[in-house]
GROMACS .gro file of C-alpha atoms in nm:
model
  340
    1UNK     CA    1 -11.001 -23.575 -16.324
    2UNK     CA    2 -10.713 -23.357 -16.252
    3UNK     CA    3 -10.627 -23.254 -15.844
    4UNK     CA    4 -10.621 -22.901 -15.837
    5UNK     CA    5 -10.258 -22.909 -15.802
    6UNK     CA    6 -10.196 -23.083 -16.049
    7UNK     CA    7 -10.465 -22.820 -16.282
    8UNK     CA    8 -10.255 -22.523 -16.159
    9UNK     CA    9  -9.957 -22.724 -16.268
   10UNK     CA   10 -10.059 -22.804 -16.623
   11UNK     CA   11 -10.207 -22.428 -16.668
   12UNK     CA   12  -9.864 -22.293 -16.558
   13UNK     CA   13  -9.674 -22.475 -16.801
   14UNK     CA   14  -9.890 -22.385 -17.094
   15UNK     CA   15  -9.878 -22.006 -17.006
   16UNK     CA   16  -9.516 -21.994 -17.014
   17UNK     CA   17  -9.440 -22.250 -17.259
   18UNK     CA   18  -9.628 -22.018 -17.463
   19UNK     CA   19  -9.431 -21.715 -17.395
   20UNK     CA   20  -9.131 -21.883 -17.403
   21UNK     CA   21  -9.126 -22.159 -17.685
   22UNK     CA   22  -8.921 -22.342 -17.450
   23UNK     CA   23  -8.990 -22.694 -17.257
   24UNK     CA   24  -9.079 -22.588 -16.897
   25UNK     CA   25  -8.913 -22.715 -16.614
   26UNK     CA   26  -8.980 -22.785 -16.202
   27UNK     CA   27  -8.793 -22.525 -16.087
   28UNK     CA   28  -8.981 -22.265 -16.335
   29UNK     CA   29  -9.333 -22.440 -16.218
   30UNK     CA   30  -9.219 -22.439 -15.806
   31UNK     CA   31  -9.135 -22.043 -15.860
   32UNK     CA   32  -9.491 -21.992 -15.966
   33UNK     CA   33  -9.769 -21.815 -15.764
   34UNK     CA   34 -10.010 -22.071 -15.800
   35UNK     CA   35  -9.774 -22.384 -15.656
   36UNK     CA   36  -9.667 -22.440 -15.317
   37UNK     CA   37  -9.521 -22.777 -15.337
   38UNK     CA   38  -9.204 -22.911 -15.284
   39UNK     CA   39  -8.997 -23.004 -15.613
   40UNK     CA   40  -9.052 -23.380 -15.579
   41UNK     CA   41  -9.421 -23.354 -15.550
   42UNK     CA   42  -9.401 -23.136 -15.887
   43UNK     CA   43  -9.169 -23.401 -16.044
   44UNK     CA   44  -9.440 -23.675 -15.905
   45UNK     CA   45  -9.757 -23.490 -16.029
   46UNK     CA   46  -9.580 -23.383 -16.405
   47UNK     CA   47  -9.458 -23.756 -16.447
   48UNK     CA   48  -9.860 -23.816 -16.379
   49UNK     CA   49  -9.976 -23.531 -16.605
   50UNK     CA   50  -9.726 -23.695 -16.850
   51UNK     CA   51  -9.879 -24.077 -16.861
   52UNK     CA   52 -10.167 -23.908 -16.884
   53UNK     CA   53 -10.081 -23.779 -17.184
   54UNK     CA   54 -10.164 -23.391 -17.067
   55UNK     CA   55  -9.748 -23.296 -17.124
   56UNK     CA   56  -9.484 -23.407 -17.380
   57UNK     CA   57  -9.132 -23.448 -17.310
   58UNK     CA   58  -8.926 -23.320 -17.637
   59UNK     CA   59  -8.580 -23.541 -17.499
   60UNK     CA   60  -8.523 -23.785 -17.143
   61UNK     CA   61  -8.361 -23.481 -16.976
   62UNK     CA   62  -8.605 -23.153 -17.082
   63UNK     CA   63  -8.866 -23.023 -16.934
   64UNK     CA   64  -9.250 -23.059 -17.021
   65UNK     CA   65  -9.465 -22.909 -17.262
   66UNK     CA   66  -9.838 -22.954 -17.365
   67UNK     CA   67  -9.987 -23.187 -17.602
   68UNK     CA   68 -10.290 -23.132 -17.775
   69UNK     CA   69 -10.458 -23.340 -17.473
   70UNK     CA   70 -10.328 -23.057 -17.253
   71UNK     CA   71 -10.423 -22.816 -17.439
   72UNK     CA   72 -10.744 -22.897 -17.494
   73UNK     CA   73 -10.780 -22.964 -17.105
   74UNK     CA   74 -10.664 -22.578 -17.050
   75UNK     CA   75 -10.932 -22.414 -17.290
   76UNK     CA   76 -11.197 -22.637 -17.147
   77UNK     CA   77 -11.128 -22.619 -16.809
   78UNK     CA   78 -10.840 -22.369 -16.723
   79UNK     CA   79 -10.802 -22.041 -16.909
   80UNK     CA   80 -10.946 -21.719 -16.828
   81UNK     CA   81 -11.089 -21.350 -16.984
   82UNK     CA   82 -10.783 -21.166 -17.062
   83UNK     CA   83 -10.775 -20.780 -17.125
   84UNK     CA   84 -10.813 -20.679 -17.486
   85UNK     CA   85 -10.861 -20.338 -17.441
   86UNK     CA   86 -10.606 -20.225 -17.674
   87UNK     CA   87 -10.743 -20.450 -17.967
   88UNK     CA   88 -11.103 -20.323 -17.891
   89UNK     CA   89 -10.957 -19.975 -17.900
   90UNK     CA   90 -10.823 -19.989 -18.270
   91UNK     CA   91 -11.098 -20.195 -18.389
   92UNK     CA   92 -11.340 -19.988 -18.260
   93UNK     CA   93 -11.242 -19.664 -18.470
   94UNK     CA   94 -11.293 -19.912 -18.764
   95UNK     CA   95 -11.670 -19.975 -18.680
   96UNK     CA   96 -11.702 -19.605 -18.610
   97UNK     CA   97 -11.642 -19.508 -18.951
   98UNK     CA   98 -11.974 -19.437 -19.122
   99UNK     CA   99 -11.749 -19.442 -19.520
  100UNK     CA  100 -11.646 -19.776 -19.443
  101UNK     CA  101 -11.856 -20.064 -19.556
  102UNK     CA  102 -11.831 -20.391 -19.364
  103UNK     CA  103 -11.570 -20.541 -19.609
  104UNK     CA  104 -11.318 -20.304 -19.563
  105UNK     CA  105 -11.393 -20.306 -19.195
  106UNK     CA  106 -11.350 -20.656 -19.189
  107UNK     CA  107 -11.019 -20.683 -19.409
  108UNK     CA  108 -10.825 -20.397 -19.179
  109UNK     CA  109 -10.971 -20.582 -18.860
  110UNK     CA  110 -10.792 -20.880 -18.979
  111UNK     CA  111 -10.489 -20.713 -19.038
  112UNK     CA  112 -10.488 -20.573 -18.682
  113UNK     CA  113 -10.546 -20.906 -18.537
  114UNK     CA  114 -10.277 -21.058 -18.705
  115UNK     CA  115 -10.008 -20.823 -18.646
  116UNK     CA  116 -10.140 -20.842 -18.248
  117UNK     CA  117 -10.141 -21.177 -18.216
  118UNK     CA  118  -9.863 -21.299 -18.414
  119UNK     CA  119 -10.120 -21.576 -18.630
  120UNK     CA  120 -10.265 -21.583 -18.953
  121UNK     CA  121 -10.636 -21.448 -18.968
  122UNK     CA  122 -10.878 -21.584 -19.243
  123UNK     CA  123 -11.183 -21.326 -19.318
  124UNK     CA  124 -11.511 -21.448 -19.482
  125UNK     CA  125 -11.707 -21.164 -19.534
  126UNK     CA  126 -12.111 -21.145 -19.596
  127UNK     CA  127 -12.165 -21.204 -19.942
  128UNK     CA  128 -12.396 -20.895 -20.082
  129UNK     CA  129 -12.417 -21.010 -20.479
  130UNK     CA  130 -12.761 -21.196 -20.489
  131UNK     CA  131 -12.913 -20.920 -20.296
  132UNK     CA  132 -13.073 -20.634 -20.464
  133UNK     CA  133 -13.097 -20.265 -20.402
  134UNK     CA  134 -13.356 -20.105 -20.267
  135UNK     CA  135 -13.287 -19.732 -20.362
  136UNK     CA  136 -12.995 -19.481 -20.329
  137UNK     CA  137 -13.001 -19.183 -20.150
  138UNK     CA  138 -12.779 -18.843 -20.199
  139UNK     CA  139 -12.629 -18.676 -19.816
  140UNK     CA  140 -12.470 -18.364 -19.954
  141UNK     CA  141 -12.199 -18.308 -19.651
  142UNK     CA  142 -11.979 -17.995 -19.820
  143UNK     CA  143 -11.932 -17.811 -20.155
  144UNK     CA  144 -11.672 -18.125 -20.246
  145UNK     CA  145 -11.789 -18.401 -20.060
  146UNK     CA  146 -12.108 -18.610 -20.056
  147UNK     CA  147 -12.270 -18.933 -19.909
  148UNK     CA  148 -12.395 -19.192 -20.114
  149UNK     CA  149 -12.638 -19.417 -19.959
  150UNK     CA  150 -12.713 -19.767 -20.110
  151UNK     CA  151 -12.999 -19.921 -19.906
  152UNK     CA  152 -13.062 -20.295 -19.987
  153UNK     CA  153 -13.336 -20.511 -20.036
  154UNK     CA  154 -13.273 -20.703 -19.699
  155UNK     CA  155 -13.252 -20.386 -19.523
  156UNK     CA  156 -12.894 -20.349 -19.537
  157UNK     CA  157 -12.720 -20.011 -19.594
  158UNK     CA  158 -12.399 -19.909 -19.738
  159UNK     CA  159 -12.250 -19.546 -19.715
  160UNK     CA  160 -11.974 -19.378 -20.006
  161UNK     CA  161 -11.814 -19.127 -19.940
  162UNK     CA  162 -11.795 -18.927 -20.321
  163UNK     CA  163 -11.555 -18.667 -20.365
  164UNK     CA  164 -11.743 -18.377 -20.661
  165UNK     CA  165 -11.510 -18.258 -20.927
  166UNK     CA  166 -11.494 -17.920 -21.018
  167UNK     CA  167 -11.713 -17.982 -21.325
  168UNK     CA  168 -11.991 -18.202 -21.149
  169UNK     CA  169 -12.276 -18.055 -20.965
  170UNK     CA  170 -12.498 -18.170 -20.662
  171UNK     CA  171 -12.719 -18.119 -20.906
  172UNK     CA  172 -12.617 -18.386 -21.168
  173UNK     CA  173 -12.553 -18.625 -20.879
  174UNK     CA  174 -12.902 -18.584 -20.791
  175UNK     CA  175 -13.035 -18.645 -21.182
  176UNK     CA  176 -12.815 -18.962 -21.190
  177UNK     CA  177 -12.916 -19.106 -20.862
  178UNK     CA  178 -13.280 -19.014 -20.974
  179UNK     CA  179 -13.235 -19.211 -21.310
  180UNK     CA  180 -13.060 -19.507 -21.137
  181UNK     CA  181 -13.358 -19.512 -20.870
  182UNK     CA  182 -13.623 -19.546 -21.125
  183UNK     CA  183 -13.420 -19.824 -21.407
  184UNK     CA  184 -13.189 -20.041 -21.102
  185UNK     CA  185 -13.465 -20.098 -20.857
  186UNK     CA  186 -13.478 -20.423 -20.755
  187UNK     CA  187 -13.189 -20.507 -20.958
  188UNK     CA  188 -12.955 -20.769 -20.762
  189UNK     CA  189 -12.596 -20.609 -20.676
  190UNK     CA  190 -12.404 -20.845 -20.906
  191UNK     CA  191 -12.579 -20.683 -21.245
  192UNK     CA  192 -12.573 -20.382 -21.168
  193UNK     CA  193 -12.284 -20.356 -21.401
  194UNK     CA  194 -12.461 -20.458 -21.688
  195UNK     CA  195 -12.738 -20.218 -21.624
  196UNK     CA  196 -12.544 -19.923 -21.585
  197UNK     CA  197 -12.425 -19.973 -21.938
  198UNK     CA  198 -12.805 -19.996 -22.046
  199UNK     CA  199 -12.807 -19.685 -21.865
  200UNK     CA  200 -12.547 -19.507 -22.012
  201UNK     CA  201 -12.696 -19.325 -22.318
  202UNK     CA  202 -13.008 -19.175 -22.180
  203UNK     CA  203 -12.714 -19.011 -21.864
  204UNK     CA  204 -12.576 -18.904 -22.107
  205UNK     CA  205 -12.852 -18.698 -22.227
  206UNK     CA  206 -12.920 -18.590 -21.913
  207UNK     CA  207 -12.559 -18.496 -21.709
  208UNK     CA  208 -12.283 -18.319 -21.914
  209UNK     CA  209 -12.026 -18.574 -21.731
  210UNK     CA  210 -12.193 -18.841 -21.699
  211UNK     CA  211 -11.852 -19.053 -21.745
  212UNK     CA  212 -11.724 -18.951 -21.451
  213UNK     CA  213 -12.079 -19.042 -21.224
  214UNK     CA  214 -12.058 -19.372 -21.358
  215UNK     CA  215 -11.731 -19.447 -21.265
  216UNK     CA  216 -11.769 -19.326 -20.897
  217UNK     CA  217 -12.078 -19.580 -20.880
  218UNK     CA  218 -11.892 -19.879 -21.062
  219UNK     CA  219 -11.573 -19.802 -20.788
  220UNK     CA  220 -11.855 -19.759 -20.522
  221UNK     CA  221 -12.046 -20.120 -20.672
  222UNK     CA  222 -11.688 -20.302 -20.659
  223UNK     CA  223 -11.600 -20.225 -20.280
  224UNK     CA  224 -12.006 -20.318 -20.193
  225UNK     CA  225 -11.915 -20.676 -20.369
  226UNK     CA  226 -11.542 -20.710 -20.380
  227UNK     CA  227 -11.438 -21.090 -20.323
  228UNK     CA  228 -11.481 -21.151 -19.960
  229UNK     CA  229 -11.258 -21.392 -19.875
  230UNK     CA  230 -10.940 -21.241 -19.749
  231UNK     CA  231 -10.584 -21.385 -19.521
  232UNK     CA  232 -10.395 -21.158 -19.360
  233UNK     CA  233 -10.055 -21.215 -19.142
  234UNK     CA  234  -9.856 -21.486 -19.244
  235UNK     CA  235  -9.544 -21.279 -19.210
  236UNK     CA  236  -9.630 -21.224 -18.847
  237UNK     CA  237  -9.740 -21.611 -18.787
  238UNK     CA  238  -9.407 -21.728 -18.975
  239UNK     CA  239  -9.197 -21.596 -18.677
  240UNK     CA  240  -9.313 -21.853 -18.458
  241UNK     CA  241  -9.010 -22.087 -18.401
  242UNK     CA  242  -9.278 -22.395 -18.448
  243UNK     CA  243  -9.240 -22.314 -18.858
  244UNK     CA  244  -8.894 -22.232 -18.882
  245UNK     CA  245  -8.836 -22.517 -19.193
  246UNK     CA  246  -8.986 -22.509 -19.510
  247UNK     CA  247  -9.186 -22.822 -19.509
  248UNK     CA  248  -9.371 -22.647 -19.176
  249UNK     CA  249  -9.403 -22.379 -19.425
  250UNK     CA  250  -9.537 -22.516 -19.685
  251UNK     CA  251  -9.758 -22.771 -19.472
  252UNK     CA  252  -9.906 -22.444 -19.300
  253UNK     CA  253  -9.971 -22.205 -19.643
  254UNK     CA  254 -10.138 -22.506 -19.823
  255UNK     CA  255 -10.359 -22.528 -19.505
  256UNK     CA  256 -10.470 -22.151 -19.447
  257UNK     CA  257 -10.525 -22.157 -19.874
  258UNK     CA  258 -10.794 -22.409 -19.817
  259UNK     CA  259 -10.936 -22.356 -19.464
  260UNK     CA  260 -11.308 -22.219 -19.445
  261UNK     CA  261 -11.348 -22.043 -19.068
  262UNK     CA  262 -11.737 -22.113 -19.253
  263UNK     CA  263 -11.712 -22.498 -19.263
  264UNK     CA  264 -11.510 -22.595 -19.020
  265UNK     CA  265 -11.755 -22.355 -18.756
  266UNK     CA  266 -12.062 -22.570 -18.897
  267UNK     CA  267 -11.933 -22.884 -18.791
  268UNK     CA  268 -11.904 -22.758 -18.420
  269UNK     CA  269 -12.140 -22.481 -18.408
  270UNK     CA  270 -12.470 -22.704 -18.265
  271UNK     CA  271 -12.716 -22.411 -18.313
  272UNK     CA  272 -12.469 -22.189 -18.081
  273UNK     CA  273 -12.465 -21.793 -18.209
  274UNK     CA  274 -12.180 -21.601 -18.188
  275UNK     CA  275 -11.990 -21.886 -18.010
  276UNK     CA  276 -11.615 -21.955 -18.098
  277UNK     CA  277 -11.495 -22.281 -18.172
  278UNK     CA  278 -11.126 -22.388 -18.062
  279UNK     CA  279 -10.952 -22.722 -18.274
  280UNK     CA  280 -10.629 -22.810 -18.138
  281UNK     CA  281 -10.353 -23.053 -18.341
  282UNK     CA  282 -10.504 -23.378 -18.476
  283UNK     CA  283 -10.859 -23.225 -18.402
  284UNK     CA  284 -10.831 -23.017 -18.719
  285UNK     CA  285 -10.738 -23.380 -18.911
  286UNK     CA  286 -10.539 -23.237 -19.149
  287UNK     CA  287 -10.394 -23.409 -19.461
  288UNK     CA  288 -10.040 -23.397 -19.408
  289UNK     CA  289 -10.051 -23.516 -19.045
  290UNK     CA  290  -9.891 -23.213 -18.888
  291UNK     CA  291  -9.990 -23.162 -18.523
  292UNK     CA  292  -9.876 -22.827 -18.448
  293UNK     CA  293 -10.140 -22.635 -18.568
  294UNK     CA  294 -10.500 -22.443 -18.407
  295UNK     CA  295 -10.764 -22.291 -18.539
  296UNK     CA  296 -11.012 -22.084 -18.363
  297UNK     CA  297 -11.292 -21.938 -18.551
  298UNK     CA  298 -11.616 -21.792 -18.534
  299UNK     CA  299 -11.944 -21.711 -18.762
  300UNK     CA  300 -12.141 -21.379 -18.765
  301UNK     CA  301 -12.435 -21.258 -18.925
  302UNK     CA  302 -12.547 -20.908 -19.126
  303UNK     CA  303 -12.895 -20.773 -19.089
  304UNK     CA  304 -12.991 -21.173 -18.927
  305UNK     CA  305 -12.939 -21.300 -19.297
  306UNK     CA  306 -12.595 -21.255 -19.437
  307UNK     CA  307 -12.332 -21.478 -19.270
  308UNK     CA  308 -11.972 -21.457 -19.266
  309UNK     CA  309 -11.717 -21.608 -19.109
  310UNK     CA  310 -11.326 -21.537 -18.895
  311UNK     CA  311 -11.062 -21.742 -18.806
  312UNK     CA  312 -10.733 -21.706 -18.654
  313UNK     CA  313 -10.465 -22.010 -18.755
  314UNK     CA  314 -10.144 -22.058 -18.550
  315UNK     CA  315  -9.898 -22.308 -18.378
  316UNK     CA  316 -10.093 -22.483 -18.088
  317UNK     CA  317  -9.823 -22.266 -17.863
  318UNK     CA  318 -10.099 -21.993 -17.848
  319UNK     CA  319 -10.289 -21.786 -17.648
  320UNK     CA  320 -10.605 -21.975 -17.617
  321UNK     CA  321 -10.759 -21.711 -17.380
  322UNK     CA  322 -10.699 -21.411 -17.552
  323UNK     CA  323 -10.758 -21.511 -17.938
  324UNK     CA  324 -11.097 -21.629 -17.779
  325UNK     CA  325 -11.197 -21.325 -17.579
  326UNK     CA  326 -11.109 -21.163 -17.892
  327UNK     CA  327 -11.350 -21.350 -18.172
  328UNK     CA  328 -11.651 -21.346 -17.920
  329UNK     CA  329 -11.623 -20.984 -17.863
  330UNK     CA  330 -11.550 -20.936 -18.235
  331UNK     CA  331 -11.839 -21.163 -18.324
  332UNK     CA  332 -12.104 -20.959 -18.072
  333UNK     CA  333 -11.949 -20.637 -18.184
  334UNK     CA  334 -12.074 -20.719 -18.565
  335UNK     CA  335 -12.413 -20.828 -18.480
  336UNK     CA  336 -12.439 -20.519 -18.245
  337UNK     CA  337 -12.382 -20.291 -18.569
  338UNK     CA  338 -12.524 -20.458 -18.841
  339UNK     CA  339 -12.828 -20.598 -18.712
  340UNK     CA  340 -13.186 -20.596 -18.835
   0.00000   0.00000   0.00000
């Protein structure tokens, strides 16, 4: 067990190593708020921390830096809630968009967390294909605009936003959806396709453009049950001076092209909803042995049923505190809006 001098030590020198990217030294750790110590004692208690194996010394004559020991010792015992306000704020007008489904929230919510945190975010959305719709409603909202409602069989809804042409009328909207009501009932998402070719002749019949109907519904279909599994950021992690030579680079892209936020969340989850897990270096036991790496992911659910899953992947020079505040607020915020 660490002395709390010695805790205020090692939490020091993983804040600023992380800002920095540079091995921390005595004088850096004696300026600190937290220390009042004279430099010998912090020489003593980082040569402890050090045959501990909580620090790492990169040459004789450098300062310290974390190892994955350290690390791990910070997020379980050391770091605190950080303010994410302005990451709530712009994720937030996302969720308040009634024309966006939860895919499209999810993809731009990953962008915004990479380009904020400087890692690579892997999205796992809910997956909507075996489930079946329920019915579709029409929301006229003005003369060229309309809401589409697709309610599913596990209670789920989806709003689309149509825009009408200047040949198609409320009124045809309202045959079609009509038609589609009575023939796609109960039909699962992923055939609806099919069906709306089945469909096809008797619109026809019925809506002068029926063509153009389709084809909003198909577009609408697609964005309902687009693939769901999505990266985002690798430009912004790849600034990180921890991958700065191509075999980092490739080690790290063959990594975030087979990590599942999904799997690797089961193994630690223990019946825990909404919790985020944190795997640090040779925790993650990765194939080609590299050490520098984290991963900090979480699950969510849809309507109680349809799980998904987001991680964020990143040197272990990272800021533990904030990527977590950030995924359990994230995680709450989805079951919040989408729930049963």
């Amino acid at each position: 067990m660490l002395t709390s001098r010695q805790a205020n030590i090692l939490k020091i020198i993983v804040e600023e190593y992380t800002k920095t990217a540079q091995p921390v030294g005595s004088k850096t750790i004696m300026e600190a708020d937290l220390i009042d110590a004279s430099s010998a004692t912090i020489r003593n208690d980082c040569a402890l921390l050090e045959k501990e194996g909580f620090l790492e010394k990169e040459h004789a004559s450098s300062g310290r830096i974390p190892s994955t020991k350290g690390y791990r010792y910070y997020v379980d015992n050391l770091m605190h809630s950080k303010n994410i306000d302005d990451i709530k704020n712009r994720i937030e007008l996302l969720f308040s968009n009634r024309n966006m489904t939860i895919n499209d929230i999810l993809d731009q919510t990953g962008q915004i967390l990479s380009e904020m945190t400087n890692l690579t975010t892997v999205v796992v959305g809910p997956n909507f294909q075996e489930e079946r719709l329920k019915k579709l409603e029409l929301l006229p909202i003005s003369d060229k605009q309309t809401l589409i409602i697709f309610v599913l069989s596990n209670g789920h809804v989806e709003n689309k936003l149509f825009t009408i042409d200047d040949n198609i009328s409320i009124e045809d909207l309202q045959i079609s959806i009509e038609l589609f009501n009575t023939r796609l009932e109960n039909t699962k998402l992923n055939e609806l396709s099919a069906k709306f070719e089945v469909i096809r002749p008797i619109l026809e019949q019925q809506v002068q453009h029926h063509e153009y109907i389709l084809k909003q519904f198909a577009n609408a279909l697609t964005s309902i049950i687009k693939p769901s599994y999505s990266t985002h950021g690798m430009q912004y992690m790849l600034q990180n001076p921890e991958y700065n030579n191509p075999e980092r680079i490739k080690q790290i892209i063959q990594f975030i092209e087979n990590v599942s936020p999904f799997n690797f969340f089961k193994k630690v989850q223990n019946g825990k909803s909404n919790a985020v897990s944190i795997q640090i270096g040779n925790e993650i036991q990765l194939d080609n042995g590299n050490d520098d790496v984290a991963l900090l992911s979480t699950t969510y659910k849809v309507d109680n049923v349809q799980e998904g899953g987001i991680a964020l992947v990143g040197p272990k020079r990272l800021e533990y505190d904030k990527v977590h505040e950030i995924l359990e607020w994230l995680a709450n915020k989805i079951r919040e809006t989408y729930q049963e």
